[in-house]
Short mmCIF file of C-alpha atoms in Angstrom, two decimals:
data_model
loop_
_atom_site.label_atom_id
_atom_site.label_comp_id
_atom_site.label_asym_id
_atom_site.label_seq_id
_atom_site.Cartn_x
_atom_site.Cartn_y
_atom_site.Cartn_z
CA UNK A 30 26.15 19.09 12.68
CA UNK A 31 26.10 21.55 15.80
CA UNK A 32 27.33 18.62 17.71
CA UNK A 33 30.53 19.16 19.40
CA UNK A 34 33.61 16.73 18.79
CA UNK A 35 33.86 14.03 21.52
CA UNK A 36 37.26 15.09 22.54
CA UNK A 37 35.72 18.88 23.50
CA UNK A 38 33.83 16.96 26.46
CA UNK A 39 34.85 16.23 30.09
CA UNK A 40 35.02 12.29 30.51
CA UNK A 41 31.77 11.84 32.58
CA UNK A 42 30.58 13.45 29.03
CA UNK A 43 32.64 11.70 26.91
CA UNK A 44 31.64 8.29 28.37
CA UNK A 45 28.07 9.37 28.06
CA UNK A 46 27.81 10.28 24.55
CA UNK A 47 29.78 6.81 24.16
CA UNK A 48 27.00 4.87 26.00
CA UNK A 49 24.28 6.41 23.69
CA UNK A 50 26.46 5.27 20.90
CA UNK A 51 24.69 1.70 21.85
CA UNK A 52 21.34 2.73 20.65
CA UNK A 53 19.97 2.35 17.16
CA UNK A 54 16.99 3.51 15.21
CA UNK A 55 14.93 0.33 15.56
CA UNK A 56 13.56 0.50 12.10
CA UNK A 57 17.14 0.97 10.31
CA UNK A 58 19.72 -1.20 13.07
CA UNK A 59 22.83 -0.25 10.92
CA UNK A 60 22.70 3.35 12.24
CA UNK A 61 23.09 4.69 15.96
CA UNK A 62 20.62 7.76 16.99
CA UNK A 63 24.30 9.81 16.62
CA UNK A 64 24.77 8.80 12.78
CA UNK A 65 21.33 9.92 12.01
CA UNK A 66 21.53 13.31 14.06
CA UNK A 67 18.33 12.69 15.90
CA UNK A 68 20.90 12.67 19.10
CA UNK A 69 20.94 16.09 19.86
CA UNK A 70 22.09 17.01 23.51
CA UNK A 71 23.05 14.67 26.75
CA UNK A 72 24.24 16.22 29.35
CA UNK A 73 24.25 15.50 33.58
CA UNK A 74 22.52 18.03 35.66
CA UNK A 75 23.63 19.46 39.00
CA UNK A 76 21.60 16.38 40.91
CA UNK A 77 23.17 13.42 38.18
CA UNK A 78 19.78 13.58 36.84
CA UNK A 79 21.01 12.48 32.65
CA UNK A 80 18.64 14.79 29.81
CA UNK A 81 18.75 13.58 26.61
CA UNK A 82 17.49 15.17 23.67
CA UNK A 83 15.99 13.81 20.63
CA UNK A 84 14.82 15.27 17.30
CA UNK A 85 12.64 12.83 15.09
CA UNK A 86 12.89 12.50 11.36
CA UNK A 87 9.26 12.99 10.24
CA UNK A 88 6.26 14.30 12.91
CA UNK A 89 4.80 10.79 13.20
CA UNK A 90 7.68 8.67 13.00
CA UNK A 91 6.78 5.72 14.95
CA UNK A 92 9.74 5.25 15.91
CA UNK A 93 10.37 7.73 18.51
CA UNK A 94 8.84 5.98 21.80
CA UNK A 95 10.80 3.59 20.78
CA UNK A 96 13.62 5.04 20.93
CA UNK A 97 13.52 6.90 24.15
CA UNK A 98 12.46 3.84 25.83
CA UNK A 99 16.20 2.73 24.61
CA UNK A 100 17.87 5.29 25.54
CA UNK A 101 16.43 4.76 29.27
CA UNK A 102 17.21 1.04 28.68
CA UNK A 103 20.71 1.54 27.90
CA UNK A 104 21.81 4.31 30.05
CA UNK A 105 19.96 2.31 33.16
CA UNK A 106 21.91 -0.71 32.14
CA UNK A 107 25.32 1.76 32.23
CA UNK A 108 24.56 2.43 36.04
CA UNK A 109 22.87 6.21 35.38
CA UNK A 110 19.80 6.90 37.47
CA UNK A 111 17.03 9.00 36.66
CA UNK A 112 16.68 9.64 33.18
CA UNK A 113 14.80 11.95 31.17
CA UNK A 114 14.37 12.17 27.64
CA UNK A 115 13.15 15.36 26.10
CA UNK A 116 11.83 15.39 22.44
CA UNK A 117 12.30 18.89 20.81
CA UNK A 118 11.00 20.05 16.95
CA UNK A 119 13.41 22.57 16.90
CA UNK A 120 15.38 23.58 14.35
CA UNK A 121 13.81 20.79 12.06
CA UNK A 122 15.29 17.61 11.04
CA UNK A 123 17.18 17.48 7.95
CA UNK A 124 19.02 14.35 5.97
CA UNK A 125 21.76 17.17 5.83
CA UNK A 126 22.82 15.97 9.82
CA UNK A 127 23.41 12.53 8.79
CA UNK A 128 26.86 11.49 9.46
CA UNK A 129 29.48 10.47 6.94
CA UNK A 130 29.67 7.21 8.50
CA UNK A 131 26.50 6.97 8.95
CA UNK A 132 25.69 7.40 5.12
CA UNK A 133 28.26 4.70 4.43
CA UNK A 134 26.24 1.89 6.72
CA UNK A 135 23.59 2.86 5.11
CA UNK A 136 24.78 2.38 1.64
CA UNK A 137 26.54 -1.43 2.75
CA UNK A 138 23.18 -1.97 4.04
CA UNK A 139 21.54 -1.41 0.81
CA UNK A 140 19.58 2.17 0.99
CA UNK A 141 20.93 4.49 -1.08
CA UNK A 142 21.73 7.70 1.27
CA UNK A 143 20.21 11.19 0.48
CA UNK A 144 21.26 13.53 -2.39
CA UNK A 145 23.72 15.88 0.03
CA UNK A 146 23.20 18.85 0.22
CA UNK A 147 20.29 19.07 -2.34
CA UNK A 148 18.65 21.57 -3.47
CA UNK A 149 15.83 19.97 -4.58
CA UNK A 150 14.10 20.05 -0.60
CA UNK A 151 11.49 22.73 -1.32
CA UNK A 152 11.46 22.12 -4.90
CA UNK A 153 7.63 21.38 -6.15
CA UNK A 154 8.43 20.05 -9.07
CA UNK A 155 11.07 18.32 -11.64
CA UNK A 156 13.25 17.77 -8.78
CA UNK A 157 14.49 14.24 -9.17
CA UNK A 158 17.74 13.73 -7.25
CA UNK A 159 20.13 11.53 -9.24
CA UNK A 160 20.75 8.33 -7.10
CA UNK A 161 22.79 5.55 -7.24
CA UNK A 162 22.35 1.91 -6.74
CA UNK A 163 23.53 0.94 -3.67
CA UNK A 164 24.19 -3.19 -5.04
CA UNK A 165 25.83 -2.34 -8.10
CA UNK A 166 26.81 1.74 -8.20
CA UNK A 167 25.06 2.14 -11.56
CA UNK A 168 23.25 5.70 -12.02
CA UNK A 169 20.91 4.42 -14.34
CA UNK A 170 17.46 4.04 -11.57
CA UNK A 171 14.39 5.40 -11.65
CA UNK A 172 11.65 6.04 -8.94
CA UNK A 173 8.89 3.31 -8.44
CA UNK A 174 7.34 5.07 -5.69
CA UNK A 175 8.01 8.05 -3.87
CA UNK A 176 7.43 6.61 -0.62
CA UNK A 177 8.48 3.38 1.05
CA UNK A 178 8.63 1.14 3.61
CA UNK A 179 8.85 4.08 6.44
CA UNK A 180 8.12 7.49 6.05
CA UNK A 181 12.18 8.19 5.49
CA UNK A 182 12.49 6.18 2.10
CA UNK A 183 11.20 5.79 -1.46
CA UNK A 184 11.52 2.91 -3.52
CA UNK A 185 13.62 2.73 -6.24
CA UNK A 186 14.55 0.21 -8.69
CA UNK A 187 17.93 0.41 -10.71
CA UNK A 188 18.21 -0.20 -14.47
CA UNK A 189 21.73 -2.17 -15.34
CA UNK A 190 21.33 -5.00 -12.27
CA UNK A 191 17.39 -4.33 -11.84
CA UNK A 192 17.45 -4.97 -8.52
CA UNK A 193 14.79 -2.52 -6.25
CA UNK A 194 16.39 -0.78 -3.43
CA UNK A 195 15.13 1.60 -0.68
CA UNK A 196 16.26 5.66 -1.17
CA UNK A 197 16.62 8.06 2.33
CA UNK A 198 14.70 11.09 1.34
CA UNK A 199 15.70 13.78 1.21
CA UNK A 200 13.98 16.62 3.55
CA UNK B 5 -15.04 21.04 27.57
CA UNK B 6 -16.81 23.74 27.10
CA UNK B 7 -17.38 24.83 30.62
CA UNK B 8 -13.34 24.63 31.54
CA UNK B 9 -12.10 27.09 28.43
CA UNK B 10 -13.95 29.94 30.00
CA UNK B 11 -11.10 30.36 31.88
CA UNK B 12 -8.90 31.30 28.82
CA UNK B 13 -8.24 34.83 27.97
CA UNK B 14 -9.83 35.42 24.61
CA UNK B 15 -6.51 35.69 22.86
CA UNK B 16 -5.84 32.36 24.40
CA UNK B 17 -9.22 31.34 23.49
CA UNK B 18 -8.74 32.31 19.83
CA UNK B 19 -5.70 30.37 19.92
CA UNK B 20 -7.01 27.44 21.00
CA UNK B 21 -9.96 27.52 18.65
CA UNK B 22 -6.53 28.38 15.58
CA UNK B 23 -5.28 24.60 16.90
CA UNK B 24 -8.27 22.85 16.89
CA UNK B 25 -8.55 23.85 12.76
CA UNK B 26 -4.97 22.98 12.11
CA UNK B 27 -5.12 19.91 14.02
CA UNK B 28 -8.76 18.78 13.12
CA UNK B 29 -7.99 19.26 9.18
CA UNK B 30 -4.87 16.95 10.20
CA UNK B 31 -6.63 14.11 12.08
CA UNK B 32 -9.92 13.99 9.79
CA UNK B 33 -7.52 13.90 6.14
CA UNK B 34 -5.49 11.28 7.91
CA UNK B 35 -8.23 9.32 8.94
CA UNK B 36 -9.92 9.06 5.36
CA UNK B 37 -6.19 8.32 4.02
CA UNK B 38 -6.16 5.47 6.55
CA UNK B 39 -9.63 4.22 4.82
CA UNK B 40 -6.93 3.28 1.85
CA UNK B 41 -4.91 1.10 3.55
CA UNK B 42 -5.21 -2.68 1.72
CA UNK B 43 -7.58 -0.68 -0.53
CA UNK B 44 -5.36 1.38 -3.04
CA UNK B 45 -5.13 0.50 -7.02
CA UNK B 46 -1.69 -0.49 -6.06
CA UNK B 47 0.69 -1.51 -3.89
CA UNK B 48 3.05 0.93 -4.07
CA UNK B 49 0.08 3.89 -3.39
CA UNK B 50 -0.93 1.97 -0.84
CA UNK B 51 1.82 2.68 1.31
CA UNK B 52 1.85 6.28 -0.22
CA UNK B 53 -1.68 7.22 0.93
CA UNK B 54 -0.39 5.69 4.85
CA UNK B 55 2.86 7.35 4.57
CA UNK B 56 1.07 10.80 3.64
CA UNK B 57 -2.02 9.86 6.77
CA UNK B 58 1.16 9.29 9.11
CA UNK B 59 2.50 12.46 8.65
CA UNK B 60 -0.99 14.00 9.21
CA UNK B 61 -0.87 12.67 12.28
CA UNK B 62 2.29 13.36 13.29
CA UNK B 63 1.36 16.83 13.05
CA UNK B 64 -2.20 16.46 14.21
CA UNK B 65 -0.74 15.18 17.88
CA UNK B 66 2.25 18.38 18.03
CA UNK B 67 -0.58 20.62 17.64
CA UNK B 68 -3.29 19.17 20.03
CA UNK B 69 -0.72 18.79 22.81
CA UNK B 70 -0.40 22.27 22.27
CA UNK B 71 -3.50 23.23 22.02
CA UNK B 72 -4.46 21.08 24.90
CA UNK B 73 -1.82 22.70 26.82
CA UNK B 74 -3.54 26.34 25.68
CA UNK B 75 -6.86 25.56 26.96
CA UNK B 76 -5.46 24.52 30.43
CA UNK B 77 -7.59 22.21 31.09
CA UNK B 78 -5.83 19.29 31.64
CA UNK B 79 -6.88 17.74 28.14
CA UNK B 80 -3.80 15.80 26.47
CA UNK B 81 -4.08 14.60 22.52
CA UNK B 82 -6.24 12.17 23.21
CA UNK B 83 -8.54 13.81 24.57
CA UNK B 84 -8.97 16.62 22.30
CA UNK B 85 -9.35 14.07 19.44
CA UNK B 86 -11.44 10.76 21.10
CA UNK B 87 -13.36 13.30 23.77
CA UNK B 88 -14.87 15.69 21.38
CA UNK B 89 -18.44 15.65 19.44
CA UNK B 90 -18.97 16.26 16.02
CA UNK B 91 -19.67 20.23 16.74
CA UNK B 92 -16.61 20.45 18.34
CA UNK B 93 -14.68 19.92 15.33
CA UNK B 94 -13.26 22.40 13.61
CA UNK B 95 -11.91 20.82 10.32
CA UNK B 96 -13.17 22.44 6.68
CA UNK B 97 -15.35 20.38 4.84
CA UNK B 98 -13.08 19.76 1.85
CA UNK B 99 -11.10 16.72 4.56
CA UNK B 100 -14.05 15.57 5.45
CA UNK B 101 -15.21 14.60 1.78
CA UNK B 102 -15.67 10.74 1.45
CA UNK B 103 -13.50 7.97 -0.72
CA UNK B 104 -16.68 7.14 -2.83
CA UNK B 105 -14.12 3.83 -3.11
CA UNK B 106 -12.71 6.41 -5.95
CA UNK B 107 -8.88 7.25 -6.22
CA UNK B 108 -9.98 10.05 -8.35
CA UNK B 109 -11.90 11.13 -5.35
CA UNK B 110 -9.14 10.74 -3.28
CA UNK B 111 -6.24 12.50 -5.22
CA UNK B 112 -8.13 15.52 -6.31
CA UNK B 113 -9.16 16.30 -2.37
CA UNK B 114 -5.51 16.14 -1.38
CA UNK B 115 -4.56 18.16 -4.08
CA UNK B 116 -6.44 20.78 -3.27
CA UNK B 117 -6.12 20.70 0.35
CA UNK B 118 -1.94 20.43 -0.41
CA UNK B 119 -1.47 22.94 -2.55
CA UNK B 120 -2.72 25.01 0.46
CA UNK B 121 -1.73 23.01 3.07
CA UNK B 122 1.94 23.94 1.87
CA UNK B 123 1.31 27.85 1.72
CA UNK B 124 -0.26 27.53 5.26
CA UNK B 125 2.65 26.21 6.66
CA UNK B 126 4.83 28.00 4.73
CA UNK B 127 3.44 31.28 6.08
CA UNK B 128 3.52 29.76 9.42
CA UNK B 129 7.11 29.56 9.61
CA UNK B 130 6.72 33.24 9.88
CA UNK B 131 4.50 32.64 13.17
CA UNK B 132 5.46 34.83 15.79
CA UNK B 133 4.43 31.76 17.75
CA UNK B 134 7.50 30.41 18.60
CA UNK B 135 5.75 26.92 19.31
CA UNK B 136 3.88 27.26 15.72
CA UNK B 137 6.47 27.89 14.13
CA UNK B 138 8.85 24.92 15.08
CA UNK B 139 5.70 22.99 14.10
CA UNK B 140 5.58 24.49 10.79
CA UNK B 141 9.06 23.84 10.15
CA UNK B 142 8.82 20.50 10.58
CA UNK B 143 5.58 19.78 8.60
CA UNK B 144 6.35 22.04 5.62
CA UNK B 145 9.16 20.10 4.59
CA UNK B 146 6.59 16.93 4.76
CA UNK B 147 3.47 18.57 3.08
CA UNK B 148 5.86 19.62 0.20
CA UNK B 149 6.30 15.94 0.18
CA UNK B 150 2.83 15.08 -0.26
CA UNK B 151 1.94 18.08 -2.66
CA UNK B 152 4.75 17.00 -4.90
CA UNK B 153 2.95 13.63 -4.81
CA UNK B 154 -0.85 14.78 -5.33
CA UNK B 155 0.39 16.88 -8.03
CA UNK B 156 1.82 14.08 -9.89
CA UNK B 157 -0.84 12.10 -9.53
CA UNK B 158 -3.18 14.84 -10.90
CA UNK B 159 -1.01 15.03 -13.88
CA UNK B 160 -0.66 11.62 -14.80
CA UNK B 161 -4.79 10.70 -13.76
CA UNK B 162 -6.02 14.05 -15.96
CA UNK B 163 -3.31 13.70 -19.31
CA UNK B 164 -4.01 9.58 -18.88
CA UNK B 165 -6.85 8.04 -20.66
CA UNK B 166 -10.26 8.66 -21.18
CA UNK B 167 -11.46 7.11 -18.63
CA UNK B 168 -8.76 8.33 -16.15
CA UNK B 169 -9.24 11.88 -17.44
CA UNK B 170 -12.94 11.87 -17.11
CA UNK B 171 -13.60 10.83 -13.21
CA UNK B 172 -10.37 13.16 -12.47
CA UNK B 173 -12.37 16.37 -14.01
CA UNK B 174 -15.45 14.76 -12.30
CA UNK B 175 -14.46 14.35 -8.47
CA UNK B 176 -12.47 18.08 -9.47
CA UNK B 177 -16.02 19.55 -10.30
CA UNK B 178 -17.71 17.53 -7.32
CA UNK B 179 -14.91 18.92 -4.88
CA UNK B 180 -14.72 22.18 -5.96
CA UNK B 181 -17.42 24.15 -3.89
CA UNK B 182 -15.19 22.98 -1.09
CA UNK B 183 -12.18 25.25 -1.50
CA UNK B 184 -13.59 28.43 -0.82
CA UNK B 185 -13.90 27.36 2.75
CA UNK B 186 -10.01 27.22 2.66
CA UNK B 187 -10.04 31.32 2.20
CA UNK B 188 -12.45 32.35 4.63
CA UNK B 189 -11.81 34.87 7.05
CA UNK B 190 -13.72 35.28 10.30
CA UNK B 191 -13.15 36.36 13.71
CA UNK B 192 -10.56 33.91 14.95
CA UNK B 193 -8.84 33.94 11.77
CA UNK B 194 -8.56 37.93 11.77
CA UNK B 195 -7.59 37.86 15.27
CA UNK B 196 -4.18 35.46 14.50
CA UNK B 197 -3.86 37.31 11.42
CA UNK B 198 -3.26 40.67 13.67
CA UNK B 199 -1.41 38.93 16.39
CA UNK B 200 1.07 37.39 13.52
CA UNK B 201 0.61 33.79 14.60
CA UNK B 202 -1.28 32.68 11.23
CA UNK B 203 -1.83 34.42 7.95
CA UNK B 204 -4.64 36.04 6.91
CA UNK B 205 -6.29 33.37 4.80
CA UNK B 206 -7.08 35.30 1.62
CA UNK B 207 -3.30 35.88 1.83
CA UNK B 208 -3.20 32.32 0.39
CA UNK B 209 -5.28 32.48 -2.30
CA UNK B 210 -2.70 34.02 -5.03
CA UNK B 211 0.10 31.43 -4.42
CA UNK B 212 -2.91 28.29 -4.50
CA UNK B 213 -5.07 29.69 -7.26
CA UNK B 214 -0.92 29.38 -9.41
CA UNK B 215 -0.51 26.25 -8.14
CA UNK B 216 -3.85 24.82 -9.04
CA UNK B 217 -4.14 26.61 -12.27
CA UNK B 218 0.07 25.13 -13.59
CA UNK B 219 -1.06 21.77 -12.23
CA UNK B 220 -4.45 21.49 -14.58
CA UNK B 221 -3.01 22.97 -17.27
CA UNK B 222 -0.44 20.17 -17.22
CA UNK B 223 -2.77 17.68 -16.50
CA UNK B 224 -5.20 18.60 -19.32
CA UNK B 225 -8.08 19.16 -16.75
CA UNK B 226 -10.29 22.45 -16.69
CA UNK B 227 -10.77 24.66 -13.67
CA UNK B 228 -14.15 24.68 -12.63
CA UNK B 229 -16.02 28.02 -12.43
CA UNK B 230 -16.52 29.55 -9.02
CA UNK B 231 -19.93 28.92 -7.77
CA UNK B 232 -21.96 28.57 -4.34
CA UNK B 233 -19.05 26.91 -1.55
CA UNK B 234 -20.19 25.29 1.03
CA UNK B 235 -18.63 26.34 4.48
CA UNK B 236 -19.23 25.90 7.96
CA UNK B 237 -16.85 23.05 9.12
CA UNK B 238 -14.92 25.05 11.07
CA UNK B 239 -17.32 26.58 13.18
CA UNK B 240 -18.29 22.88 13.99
CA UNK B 241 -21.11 22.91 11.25
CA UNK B 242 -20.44 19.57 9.60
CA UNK B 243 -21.66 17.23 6.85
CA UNK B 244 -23.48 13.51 7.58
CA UNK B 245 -19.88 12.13 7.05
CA UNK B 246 -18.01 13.81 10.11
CA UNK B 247 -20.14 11.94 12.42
CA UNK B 248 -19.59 8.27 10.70
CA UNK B 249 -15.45 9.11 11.02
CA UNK B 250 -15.50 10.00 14.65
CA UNK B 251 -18.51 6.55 15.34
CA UNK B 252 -15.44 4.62 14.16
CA UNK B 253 -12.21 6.52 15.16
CA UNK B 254 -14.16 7.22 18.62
CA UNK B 255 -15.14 3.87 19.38
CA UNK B 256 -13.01 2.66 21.61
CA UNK B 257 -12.02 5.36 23.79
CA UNK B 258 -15.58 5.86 24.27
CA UNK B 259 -16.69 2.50 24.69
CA UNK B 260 -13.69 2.05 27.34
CA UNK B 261 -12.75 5.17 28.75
CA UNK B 262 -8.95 5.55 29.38
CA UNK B 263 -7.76 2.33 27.71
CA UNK B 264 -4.35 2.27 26.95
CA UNK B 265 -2.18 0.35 24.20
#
């Protein structure tokens, strides 16, 4: 992540950063904006004005108005005046940003996180990531669909405790 | 509309009329993907067929805010897609192509369209557009997505049963005059090509022609000869079935002007 550490930052930064830490992707609560590396600048202008800059995961992610209306929510409930909330598509969102934490909620929440560091992203074809169950840690799934209940997951099912479970795809 | 782009240079105008393709072919395909919805053979596809339409659109609104910010003229997404007539539209026919209520149907016209859907935007990452090019990025990683998926689908509908097999190789056959469109160069295309914002389209053909041709072969399904294609859409010459998509999609932002959610 091009993120810097939180200890790099002055302290009006620092307890910034921590504020946004509050907001969560509404359609997967277990992870902050941070964990899932659609948090990608906040910083205070010259005239306190706060910019915040988001990436989102897929072009028509519903999520996104969402989540800057949050962001406003939060940061006006932390005492910051105006704030503006800038959505950029560059460089491109990839599962690669999300956090090591962040993969861990996700797997206690039941979605299995994305194959790191995959190759398999541009791959056309035979490119099925191996995944493990997230309820019982068994290798042995298959894919019932390749999409799911948002446009970031698939739907999987696993074999041994044949239980379905939600996938983050990886892009 | 018309009136207020005369005030665009004609690079910009060429531009402009680049977006309108890219984003038309977005909005129209995700529109007839949206026709699916509570309608698919299964569940599961279902939710494929919406998840594939919402990243249509997704794309569809980066590009018309850009293109509405090209033209100037004060037009936002909304606009450019609930304001605008039939002739205005600049999608290819091949989008455009109804259900028929037949998955066949549906699968072999996103097939075709994503197998060069994903060397568009692959080229486009090249853009010397800066704009384009972050747009690209984003959508090529979700149109290999959904070319992964047609393809799959083609296999498993074409080396499936009889039955399966046969409307497959039918709606392929039916669909077919529609792909040359895809290829065709004209002014505004020749125009980006020399400016380096899109690829020439015949450019294209090699890596889709491969694509198609691995895909049928797997799938047991013949590759129909090469015959009269039908062209037009994107000079705003359209079938009967543009005009029944934008009566419904249309409706209420023409009906009540400026509503809002």
């Amino acid at each position: 992540m091009p993120l810097q550490t939180l200890e790099d930052f002055p302290p009006e930064l620092d307890k910034l950063w921590q504020t946004l830490e509050a907001v969560v992707d509404p359609e997967i609560p277990v992870l902050t904006i941070a964990d899932l590396g659609l948090l990608r600048d906040a910083e205070i202008g010259a005239d306190e004005t706060v910019t915040v800059t988001i990436t989102p995961t897929y072009s028509g992610c519903p999520a996104m108005n969402m989540i800057e209306q949050e962001i406003k929510r939060v940061l006006g409930e932390a005492g910051y005046g105006a704030v503006e909330v800038k959505t950029v598509l560059h460089p491109a969102w990839t599962t690669d940003w999300l956090s090591e934490s962040g993969r861990e909620k996700l797997r206690a929440y039941g979605i299995a996180p994305p194959a790191k560091g995959s190759t398999s992203k541009r791959a056309l074809f035979g490119a099925e990531p191996e995944v493990t169950c997230p309820h019982c840690g068994s290798k042995e799934t298959e894919q019932v669909s390749a999409f799911g209940s948002t446009a970031c997951k698939a739907l999987w099912r696993c074999r041994s405790c044949l239980e379905p479970f939600d996938y983050f795809k990886c892009i | 509309m018309t009136a207020d782009t005369e005030k665009m240079t004609p690079e910009q105008q060429a531009l402009f009329d680049y977006l309108l393709r890219l984003g038309d072919n977005a909005v129209v395909l995700s529109h007839r993907l949206g026709e699916w919805c509570g309608h698919a053979p299964v569940l599961e596809e279902d939710i494929a067929l919406i998840n594939v339409a919402l990243d249509l659109l997704g794309q569809a609104r980066s590009i018309m805010t850009y293109a509405g910010e090209v033209e100037g003229a004060g037009h936002d997404e909304d606009a450019l897609v609930y304001r605008r007539d039939g002739f205005d539209y600049r999608n290819v026919l091949l989008v455009e192509q109804p259900n028929e209520e037949n998955f066949a149907v549906a699968i072999v016209r996103q097939f075709l369209f994503d197998a060069w859907h994903y060397e568009l935007q692959t080229a486009l990452l090249q853009s010397s557009d800066a704009r384009l090019a972050a747009i690209a990025a984003k959508s090529v990683k979700e149109v290999t997505y959904h070319l992964r998926h047609s393809s799959e689908w083609m296999v498993r509908l074409g080396d499936g049963t009889s039955e399966s097999h046969g409307r497959v190789q039918e709606a392929l056959d039916d669909l077919w005059r529609f792909s040359g469109e895809l290829f065709e160069a004209d002014a505004v295309e020749e125009r980006m090509a020399a400016a380096g914002i899109g690829p020439h389209p015949q450019s294209l053909y090699a890596a889709w022609s491969e694509t198609v041709d691995r895909v049928l072969a797997e799938a047991t399904l013949s590759r129909p000869e090469d015959g009269w294609m039908q062209s037009g859409g994107r000079n705003g010459r359209h079938g009967e079935h543009l005009g029944f998509i934008l009566a419904e999609m249309q409706f209420l932002q023409r009906a009540y002007p400026d509503a809002r959610w």
